Short mmCIF file of C-alpha atoms in Angstrom, two decimals:
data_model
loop_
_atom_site.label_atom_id
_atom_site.label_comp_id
_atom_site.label_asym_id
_atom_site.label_seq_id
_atom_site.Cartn_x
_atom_site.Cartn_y
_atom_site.Cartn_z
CA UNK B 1 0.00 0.00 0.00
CA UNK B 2 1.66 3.41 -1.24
CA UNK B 3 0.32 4.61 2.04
CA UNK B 4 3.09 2.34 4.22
CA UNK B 5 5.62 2.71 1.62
CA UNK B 6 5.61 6.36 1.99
CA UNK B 7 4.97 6.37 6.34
CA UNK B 8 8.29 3.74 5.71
CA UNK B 9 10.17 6.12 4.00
CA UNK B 10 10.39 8.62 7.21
CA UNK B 11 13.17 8.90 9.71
CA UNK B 12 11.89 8.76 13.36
CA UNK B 13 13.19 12.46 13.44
CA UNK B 14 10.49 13.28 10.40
CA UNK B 15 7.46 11.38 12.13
CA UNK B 16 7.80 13.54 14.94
CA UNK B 17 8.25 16.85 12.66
CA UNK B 18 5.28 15.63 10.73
CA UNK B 19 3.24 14.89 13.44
CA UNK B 20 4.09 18.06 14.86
CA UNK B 21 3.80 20.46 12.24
CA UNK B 22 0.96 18.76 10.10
CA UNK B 23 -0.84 16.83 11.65
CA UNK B 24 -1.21 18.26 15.03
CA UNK B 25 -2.49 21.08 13.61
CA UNK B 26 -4.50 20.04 10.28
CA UNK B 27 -8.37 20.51 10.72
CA UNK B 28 -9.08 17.34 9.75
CA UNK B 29 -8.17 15.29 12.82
CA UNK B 30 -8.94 11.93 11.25
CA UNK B 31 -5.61 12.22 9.21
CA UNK B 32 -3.42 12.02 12.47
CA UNK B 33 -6.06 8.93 13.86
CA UNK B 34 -5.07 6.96 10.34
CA UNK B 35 -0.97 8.07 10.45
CA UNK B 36 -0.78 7.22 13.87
CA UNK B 37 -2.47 3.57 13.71
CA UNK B 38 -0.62 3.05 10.55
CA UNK B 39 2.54 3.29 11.96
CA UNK B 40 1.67 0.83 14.70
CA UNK B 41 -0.07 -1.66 12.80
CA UNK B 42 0.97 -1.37 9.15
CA UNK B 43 -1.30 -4.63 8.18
CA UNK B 44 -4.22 -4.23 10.20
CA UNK B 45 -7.36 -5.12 9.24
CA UNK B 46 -9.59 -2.83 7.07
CA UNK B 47 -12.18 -3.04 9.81
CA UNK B 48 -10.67 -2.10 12.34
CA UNK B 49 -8.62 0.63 11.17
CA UNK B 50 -11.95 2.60 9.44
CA UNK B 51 -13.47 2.18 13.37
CA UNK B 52 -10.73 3.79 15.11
CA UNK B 53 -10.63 6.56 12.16
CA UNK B 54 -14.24 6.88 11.76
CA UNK B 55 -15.83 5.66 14.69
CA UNK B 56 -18.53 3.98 13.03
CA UNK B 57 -18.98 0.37 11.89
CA UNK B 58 -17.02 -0.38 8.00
CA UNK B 59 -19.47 -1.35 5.14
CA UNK B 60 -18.54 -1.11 1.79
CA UNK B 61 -20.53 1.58 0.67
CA UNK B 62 -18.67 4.12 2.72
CA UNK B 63 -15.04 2.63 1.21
CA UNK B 64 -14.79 5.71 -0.58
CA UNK B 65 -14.18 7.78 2.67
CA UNK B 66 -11.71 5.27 3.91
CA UNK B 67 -9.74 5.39 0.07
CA UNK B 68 -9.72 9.34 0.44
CA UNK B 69 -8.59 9.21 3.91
CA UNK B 70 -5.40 7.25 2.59
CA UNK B 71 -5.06 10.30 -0.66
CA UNK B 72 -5.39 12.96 1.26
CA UNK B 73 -2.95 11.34 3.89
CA UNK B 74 -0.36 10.46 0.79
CA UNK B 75 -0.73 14.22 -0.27
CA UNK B 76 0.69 15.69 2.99
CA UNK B 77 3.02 12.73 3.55
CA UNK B 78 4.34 14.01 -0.23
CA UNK B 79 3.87 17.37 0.36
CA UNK B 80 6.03 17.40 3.90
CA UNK B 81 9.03 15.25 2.05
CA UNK B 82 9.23 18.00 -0.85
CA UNK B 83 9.43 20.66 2.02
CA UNK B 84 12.13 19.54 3.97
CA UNK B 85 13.84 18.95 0.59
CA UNK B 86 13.88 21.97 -0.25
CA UNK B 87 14.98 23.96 3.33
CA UNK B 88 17.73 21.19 3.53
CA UNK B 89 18.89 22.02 -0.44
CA UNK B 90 18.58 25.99 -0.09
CA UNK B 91 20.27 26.96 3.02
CA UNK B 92 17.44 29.76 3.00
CA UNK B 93 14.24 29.20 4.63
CA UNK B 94 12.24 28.82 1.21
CA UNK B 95 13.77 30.22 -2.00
CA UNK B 96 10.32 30.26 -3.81
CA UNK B 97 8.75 32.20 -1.32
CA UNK B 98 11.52 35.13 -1.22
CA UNK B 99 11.35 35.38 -4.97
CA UNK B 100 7.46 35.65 -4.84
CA UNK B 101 7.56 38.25 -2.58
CA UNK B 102 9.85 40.23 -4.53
CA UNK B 103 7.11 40.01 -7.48
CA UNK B 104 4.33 41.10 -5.46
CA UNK B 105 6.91 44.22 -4.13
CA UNK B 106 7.57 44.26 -8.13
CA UNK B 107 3.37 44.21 -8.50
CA UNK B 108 2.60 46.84 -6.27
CA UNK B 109 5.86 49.18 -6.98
CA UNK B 110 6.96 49.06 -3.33
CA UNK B 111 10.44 50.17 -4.40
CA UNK B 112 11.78 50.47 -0.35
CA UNK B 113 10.77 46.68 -0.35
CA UNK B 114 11.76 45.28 -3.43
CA UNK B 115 14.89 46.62 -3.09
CA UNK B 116 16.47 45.91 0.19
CA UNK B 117 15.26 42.55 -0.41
CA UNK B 118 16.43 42.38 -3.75
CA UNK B 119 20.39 42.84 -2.70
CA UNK B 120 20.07 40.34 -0.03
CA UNK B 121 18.72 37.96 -1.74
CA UNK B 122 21.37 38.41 -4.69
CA UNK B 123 24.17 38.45 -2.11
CA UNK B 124 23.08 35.33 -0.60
CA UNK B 125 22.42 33.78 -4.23
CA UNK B 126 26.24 34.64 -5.32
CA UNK B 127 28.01 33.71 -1.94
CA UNK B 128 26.30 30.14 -2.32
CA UNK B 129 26.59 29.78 -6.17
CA UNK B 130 23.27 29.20 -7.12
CA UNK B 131 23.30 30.68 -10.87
CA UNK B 132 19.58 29.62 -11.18
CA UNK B 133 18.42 32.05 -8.47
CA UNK B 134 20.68 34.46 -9.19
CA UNK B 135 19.73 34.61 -13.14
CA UNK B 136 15.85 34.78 -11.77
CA UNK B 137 16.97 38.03 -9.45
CA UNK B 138 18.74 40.02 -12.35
CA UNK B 139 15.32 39.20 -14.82
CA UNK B 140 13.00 40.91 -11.80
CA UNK B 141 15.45 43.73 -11.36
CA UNK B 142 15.54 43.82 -15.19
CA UNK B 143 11.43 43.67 -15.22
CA UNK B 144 11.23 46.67 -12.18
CA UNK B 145 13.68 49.01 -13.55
CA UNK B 146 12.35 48.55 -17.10
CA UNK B 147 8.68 48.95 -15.76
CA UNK B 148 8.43 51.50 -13.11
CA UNK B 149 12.07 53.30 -12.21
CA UNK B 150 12.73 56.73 -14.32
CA UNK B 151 14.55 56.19 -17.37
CA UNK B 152 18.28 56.71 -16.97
CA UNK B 153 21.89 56.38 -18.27
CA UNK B 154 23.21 55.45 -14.62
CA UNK B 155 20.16 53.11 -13.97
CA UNK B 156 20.19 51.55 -17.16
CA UNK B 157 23.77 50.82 -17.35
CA UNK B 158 24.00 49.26 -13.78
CA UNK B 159 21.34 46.83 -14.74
CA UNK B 160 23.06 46.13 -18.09
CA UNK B 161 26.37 45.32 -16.20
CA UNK B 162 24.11 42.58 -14.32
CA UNK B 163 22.58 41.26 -17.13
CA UNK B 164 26.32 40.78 -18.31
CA UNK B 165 27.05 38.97 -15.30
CA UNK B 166 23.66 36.92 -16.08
CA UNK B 167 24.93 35.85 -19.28
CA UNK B 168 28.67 34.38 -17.52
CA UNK B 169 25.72 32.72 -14.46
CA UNK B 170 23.45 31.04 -17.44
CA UNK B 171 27.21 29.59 -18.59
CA UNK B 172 28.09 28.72 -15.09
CA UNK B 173 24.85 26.84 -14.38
CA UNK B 174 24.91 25.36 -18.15
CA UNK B 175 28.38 24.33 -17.73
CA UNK B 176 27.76 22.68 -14.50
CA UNK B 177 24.61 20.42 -15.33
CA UNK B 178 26.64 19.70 -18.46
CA UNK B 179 29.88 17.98 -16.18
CA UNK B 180 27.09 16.04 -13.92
CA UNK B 181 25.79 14.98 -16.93
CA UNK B 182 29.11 13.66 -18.03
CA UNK B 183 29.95 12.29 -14.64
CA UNK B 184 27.23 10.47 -14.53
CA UNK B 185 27.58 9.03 -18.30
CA UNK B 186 31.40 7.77 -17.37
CA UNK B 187 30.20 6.16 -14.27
CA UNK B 188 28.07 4.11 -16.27
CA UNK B 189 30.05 3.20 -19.66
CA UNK B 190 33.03 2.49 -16.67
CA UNK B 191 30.48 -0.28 -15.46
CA UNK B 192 28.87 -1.30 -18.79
CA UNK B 193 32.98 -1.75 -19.97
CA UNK B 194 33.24 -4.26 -16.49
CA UNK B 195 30.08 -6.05 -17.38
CA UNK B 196 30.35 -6.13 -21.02
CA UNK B 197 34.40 -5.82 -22.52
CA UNK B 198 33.37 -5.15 -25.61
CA UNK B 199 31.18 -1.94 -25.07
CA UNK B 200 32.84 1.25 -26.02
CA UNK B 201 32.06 4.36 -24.26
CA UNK B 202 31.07 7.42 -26.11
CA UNK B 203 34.11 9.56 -26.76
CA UNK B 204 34.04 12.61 -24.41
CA UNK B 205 32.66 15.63 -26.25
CA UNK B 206 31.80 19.53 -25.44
CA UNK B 207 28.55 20.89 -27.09
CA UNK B 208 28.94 24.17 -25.30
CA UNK B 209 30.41 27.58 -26.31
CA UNK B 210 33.31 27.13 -23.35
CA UNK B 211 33.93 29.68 -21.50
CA UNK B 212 37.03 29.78 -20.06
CA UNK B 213 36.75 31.28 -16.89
CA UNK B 214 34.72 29.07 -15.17
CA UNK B 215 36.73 26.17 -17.40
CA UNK B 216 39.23 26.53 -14.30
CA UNK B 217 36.62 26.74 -12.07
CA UNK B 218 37.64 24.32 -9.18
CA UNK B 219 33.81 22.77 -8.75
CA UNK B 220 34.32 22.14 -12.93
CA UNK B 221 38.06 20.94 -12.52
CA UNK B 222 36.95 18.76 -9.23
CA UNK B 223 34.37 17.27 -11.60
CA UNK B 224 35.71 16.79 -15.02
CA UNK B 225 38.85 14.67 -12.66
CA UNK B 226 36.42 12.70 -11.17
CA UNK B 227 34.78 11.74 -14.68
CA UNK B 228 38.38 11.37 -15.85
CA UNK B 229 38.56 8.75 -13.24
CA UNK B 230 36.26 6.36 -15.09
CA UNK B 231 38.48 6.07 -18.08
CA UNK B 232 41.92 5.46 -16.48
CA UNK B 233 43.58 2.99 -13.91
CA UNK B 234 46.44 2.70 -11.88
CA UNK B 235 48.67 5.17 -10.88
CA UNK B 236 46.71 7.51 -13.35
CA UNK B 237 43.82 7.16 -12.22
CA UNK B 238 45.17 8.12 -8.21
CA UNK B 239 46.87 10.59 -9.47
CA UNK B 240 43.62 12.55 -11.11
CA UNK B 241 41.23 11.34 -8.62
CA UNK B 242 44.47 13.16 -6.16
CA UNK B 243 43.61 16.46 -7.62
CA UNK B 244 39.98 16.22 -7.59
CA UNK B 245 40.24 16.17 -3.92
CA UNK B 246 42.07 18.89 -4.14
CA UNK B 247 39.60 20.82 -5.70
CA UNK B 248 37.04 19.46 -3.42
CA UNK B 249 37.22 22.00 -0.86
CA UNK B 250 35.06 24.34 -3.12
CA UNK B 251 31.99 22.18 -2.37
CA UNK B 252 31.89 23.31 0.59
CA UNK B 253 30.21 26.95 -0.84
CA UNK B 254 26.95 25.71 -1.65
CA UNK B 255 24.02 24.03 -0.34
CA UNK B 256 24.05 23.38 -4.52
CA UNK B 257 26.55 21.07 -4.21
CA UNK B 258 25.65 19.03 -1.25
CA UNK B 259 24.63 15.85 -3.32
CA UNK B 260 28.80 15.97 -4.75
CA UNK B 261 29.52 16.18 -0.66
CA UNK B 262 27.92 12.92 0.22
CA UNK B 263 29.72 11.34 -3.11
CA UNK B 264 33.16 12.52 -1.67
CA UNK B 265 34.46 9.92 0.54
CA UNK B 266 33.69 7.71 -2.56
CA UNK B 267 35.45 9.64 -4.52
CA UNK B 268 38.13 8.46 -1.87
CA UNK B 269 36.98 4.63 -1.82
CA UNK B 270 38.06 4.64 -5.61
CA UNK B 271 41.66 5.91 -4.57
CA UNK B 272 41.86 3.27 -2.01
CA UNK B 273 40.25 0.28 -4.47
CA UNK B 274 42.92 1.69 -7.38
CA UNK B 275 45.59 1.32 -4.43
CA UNK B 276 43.98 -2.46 -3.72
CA UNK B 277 44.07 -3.44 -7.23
CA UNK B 278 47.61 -2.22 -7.42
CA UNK B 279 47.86 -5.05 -4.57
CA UNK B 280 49.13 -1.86 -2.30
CA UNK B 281 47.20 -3.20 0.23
CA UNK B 282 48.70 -0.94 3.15
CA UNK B 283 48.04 2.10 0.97
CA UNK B 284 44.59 0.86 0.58
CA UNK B 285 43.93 0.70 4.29
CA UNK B 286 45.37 4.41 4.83
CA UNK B 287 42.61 5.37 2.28
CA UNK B 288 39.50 3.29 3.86
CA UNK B 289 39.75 3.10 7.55
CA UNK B 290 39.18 6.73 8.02
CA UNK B 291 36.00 6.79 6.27
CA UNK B 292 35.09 3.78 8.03
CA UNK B 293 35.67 5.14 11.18
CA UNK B 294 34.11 8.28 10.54
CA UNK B 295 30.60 6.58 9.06
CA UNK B 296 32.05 8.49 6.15
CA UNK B 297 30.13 6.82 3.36
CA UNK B 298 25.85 7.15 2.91
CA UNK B 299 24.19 3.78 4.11
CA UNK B 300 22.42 3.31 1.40
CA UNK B 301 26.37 3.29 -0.70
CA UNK B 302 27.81 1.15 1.78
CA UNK B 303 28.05 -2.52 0.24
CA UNK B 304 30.58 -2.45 -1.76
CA UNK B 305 32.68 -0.15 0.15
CA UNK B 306 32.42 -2.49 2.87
CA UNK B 307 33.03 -5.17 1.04
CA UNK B 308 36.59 -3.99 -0.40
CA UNK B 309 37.13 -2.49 2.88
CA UNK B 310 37.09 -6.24 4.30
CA UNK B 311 38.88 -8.15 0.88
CA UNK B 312 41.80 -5.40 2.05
CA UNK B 313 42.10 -6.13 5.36
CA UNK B 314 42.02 -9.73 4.75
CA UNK B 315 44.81 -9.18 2.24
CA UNK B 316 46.69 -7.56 4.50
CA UNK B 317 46.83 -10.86 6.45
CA UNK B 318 45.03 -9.01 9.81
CA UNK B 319 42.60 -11.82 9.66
CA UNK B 320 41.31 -11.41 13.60
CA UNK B 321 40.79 -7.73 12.85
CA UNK B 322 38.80 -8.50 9.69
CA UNK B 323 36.54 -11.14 11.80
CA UNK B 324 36.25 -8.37 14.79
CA UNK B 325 35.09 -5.48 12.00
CA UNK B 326 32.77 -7.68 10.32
CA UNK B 327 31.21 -9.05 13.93
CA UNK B 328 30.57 -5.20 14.87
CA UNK B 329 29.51 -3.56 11.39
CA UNK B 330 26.11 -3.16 10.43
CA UNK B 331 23.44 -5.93 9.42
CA UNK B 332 21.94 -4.42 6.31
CA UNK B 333 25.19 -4.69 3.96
CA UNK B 334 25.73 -8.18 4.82
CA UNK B 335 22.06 -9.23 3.67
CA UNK B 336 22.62 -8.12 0.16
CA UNK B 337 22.61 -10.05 -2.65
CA UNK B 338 25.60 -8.22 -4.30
CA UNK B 339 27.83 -9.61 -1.65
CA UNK B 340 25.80 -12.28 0.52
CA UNK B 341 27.89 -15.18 -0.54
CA UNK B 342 30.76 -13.86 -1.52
CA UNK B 343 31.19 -12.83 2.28
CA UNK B 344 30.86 -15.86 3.81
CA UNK B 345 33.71 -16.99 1.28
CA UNK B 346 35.84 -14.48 2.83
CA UNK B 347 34.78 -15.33 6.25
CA UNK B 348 35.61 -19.10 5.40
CA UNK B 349 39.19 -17.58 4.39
CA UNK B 350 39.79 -15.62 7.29
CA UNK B 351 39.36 -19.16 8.97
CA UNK B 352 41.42 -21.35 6.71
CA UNK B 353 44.25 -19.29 6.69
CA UNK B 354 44.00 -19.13 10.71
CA UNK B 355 44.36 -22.92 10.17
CA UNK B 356 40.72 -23.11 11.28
CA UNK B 357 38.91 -25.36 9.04
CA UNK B 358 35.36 -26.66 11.10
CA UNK B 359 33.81 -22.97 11.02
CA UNK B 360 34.35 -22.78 7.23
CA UNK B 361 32.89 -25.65 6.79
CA UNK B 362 29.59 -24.90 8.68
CA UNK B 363 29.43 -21.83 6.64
CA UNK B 364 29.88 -23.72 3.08
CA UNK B 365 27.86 -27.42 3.34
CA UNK B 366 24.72 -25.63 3.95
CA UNK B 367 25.20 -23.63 0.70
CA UNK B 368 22.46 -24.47 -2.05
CA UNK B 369 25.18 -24.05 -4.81
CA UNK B 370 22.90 -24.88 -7.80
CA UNK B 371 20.93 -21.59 -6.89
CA UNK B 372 23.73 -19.40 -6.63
CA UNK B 373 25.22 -16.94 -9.61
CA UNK B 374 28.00 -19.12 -11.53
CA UNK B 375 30.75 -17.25 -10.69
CA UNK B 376 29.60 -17.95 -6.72
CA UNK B 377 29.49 -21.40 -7.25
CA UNK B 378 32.61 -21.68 -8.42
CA UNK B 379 34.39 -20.01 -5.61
CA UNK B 380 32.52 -21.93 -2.99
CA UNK B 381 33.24 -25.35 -4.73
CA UNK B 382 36.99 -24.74 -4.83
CA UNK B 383 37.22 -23.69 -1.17
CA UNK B 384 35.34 -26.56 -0.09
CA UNK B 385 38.08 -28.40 -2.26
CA UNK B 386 40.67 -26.78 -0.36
CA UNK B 387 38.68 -27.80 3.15
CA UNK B 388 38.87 -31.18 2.07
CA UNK B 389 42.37 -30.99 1.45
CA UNK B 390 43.35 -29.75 4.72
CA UNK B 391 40.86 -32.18 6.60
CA UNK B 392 42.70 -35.13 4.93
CA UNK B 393 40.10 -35.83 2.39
CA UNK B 394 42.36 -35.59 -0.26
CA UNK B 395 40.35 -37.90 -2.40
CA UNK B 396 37.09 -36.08 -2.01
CA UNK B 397 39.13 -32.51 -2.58
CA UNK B 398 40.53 -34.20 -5.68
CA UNK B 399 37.05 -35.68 -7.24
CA UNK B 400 35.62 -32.32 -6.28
CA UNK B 401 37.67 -30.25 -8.56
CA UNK B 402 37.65 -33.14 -11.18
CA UNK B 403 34.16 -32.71 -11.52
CA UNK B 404 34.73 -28.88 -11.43
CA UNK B 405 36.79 -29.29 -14.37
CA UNK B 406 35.11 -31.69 -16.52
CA UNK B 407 31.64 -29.48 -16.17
CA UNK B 408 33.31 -26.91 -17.48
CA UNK B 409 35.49 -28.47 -20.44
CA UNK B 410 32.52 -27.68 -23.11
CA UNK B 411 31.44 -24.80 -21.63
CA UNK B 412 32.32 -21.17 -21.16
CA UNK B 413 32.54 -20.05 -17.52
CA UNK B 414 31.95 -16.45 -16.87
CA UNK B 415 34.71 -16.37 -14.54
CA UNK B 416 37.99 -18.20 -15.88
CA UNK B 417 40.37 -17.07 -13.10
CA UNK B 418 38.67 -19.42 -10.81
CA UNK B 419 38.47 -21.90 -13.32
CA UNK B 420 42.18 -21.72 -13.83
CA UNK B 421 42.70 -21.85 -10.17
CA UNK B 422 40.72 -25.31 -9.85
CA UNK B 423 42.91 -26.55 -12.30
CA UNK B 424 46.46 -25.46 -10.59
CA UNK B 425 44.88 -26.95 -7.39
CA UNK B 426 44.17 -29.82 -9.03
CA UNK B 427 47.42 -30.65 -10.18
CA UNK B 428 48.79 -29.53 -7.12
CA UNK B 429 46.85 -32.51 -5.41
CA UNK B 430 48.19 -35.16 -8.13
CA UNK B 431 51.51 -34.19 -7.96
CA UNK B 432 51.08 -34.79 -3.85
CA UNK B 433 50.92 -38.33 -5.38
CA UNK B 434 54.12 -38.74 -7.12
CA UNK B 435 55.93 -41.91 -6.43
CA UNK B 436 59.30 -40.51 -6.13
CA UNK B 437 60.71 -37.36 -3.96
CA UNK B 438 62.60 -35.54 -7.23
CA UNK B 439 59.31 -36.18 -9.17
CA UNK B 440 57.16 -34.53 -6.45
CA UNK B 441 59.52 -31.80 -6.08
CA UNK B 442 59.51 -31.00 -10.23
CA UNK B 443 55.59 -31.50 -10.15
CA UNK B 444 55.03 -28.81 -7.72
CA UNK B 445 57.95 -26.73 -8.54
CA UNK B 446 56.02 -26.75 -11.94
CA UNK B 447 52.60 -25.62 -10.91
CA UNK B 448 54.22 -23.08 -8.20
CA UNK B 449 55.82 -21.15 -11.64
CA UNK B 450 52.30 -22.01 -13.45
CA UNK B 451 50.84 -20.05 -10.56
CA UNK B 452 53.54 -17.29 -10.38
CA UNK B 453 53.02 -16.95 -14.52
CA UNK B 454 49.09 -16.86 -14.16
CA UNK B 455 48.75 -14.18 -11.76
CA UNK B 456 50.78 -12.23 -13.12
CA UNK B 457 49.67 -12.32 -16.59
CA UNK B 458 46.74 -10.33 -18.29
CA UNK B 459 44.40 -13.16 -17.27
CA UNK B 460 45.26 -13.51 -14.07
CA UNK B 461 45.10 -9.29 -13.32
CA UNK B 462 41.66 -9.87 -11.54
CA UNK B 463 42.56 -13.29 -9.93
CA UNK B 464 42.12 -13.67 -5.97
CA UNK B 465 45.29 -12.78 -4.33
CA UNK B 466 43.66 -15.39 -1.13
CA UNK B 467 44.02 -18.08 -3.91
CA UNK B 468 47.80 -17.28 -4.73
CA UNK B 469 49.18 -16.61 -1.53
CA UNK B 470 47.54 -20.19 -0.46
CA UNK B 471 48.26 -22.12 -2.94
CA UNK B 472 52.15 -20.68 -2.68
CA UNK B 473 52.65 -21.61 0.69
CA UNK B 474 51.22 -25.06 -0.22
CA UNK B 475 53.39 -25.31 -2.97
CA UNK B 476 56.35 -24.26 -0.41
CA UNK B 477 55.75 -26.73 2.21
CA UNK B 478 55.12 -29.51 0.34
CA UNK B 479 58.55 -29.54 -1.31
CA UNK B 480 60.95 -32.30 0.09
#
């Protein structure tokens, strides 16, 4: 029921504003009677809930009043969110209002009120960058001057110097929208590119007059870096997404930019993920635990922050202080279904290479692997192999990753690093078998520079550094 959804939607810090400044105080008192149960009893019965509004027995010829009850209730619920929108955005009690009382003032000719109001207004616009109000204020000075001041040189030519400033604002906002625009369009061909190699992004193209000045503007440069961003990697990319945060400071001077705010500290993330893919893992850390500690990044942008926040600490080898952040960090990024089995796979790491191998394995044999996305299956199916292994099931690790490798002879695995990695592990376990000491020695000295050439190599640029630095050290130890 749209009703809920939108009641849902509220913080507890809104329900009591509402409450307070609607409800309490809206003639019709049968609004707050239906919020209030609502909110108590989202499914209650029909019945019931037109008795407590109404106070009068439900029949179905007076549904209507119960169906309007719920509109009108939707239209303040609406009305309330677009409000507090719009006081949060502005950093002025209400924008609209101001600028409709400077077109009454402009309606009735009250020149000592139009204005006084007029310059503060303007000076507030320009100190907070908002070229949209500001190109509204010079078109009613334009409209009151034009209208009903005396025609004169010194008049005219101040306004005219304004509307010259207008024209560089109209740029300014144009200019802007036209960098979000193409912020937004790199974030996406960045992730069509990951999902889909062969996409090309469209090539990066101005279809504005530029102007130059605000070209160097540092809320332009901080933006045009971050889009940047999408189409580099590497040092290259830290280095540009480096001097967007230099530039950052200038979104500090308007309530305008407050959306580019709460995408900072992922603006940050991305140094620290370039930093983990550079297998800098150290760096990585410097980058994410501050934002961690700090609640830096918006909940709702949380899962895969959190997510390569944990890969990176497990990386690091701090495997207790991966298991104590994961045990104290919130529910709701665990539960979804980006990451929901791909973090019990790191959880069954942080075990394994703690030489813990029961707790793994109560996390994995409950696993319904036929329902899971491919590349998920294939991850959990080779750590189970490498449970087996270090159970002593050697024979049930080796079928296991047979099987693994016969399924996928005739087909075409989405993800062929893990693939590859069955089959080093595999051979690894054969070569366990050799009947000789200088044979087992040349077998695993073999797959040890397999592994060393695989991740490495182009192919291997994505592969799981958990899977290297495990297999390694069996490699290592099992050499007589």
């Amino acid at each position: 029921m749209k009703t809920n959804q939108l009641i849902n939607t509220l913080s507890s810090k809104e329900v009591k504003n509402f409450s307070k400044t609607v409800l309490n105080i809206h003639k019709r008192k049968t609004l707050k009677i239906l919020f209030d149960t609502l909110k108590k009893d989202p499914e209650i019965d029909k019945k019931v809930l037109f008795k407590k509004v109404f106070e009068q027995p439900y029949s179905t010829s007076k549904d209507s009043l119960l169906r309007n009850e719920f509109r009108l209730l939707n239209q303040e619920i609406e009305s309330f969110l677009v409000i507090a929108k719009r006081q949060k955005e502005f950093n002025i009690k209400d924008w609209d209002n101001q600028l409709d009382l400077l077109r009454i003032y402009l309606a009735r000719q009250a020149e000592d009120l139009f204005h006084p109001l007029w310059r503060k207004l303007y000076k507030k616009a320009t100190t907070a960058r908002l070229y949209d109000i500001k190109i509204t204020l010079v078109q009613l000075l334009f409209d009151y001057q034009t209208q009903h001041a005396p025609i004169g040189f010194d008049i005219y030519q101040a306004v005219y110097t304004l509307l010259t400033d207008s024209l560089q604002d109209t740029l300014a906002y144009l200019q802007e929208q036209y960098h979000r625009t193409a912020l937004h369009q790199a974030f996406l061909g960045r992730t069509l590119t990951a999902l889909h190699p062969s996409f090309e992004p469209a090539p990066a193209t101005k279809h504005y007059q530029v102007n130059e000045v605000l070209e160097n503007d540092a809320v332009i440069m901080y933006l045009r870096c971050v889009t940047r961003g999408y189409s580099l990697s590497g040092e290259a990319k830290i280095k540009v997404l480096l001097e967007a945060l230099e530039k950052a400071e200038a979104l500090y001077s308007s309530p305008n930019y407050a959306d580019l705010l709460e995408e900072l500290p992922l603006v940050k993330a991305r140094i620290g993920l370039e930093y983990f893919l550079l297998k800098q893992y150290q760096k990585a850390d410097k980058i994410y635990r501050p934002l961690i500690e700090t609640n830096a990044v918006v909940s709702h942008k949380r899962t895969g922050f959190y997510y390569n926040y944990f890969v990176n600490i497990i990386c690091i080898g701090d495997y207790q202080r991966a298991l104590d952040w994961y045990q104290q960090s919130d529910e709701e990024w665990k539960q979804s279904p980006l990451v929901v089995h791909r973090i019990k796979y790191l959880l069954c790491w942080c075990y394994i290479l703690q030489q813990q191998y029961q707790k793994p394995l109560e996390l994995l044999l409950p696993e319904t692997l036929e329902e899971q996305p491919e590349n998920d299956a294939l991850y959990a199916k080779i750590l189970l192999s490498i449970l087996y292994y270090h159970t002593g099931d050697n024979k049930l690790a080796e079928r296991q990753l047979y099987n693994l490798n016969q399924n996928n002879r005739y087909a075409s695995p989405i993800e062929t690093v893990y693939i590859m990695y069955g089959q080093l592990l595999h051979r690894f376990l054969l070569a366990l078998q050799a009947i000789n000491a200088p044979q087992r020695n040349k077998r695993i000295g073999q797959v040890k520079k397999d592994l060393e050439k695989f991740y490495v190599s182009e192919a291997g640029a994505t592969a799981s550094f958990l899977y290297y630095r495990w297999l390694g050290e069996q490699c290592d130890k099992a050499l007589l």
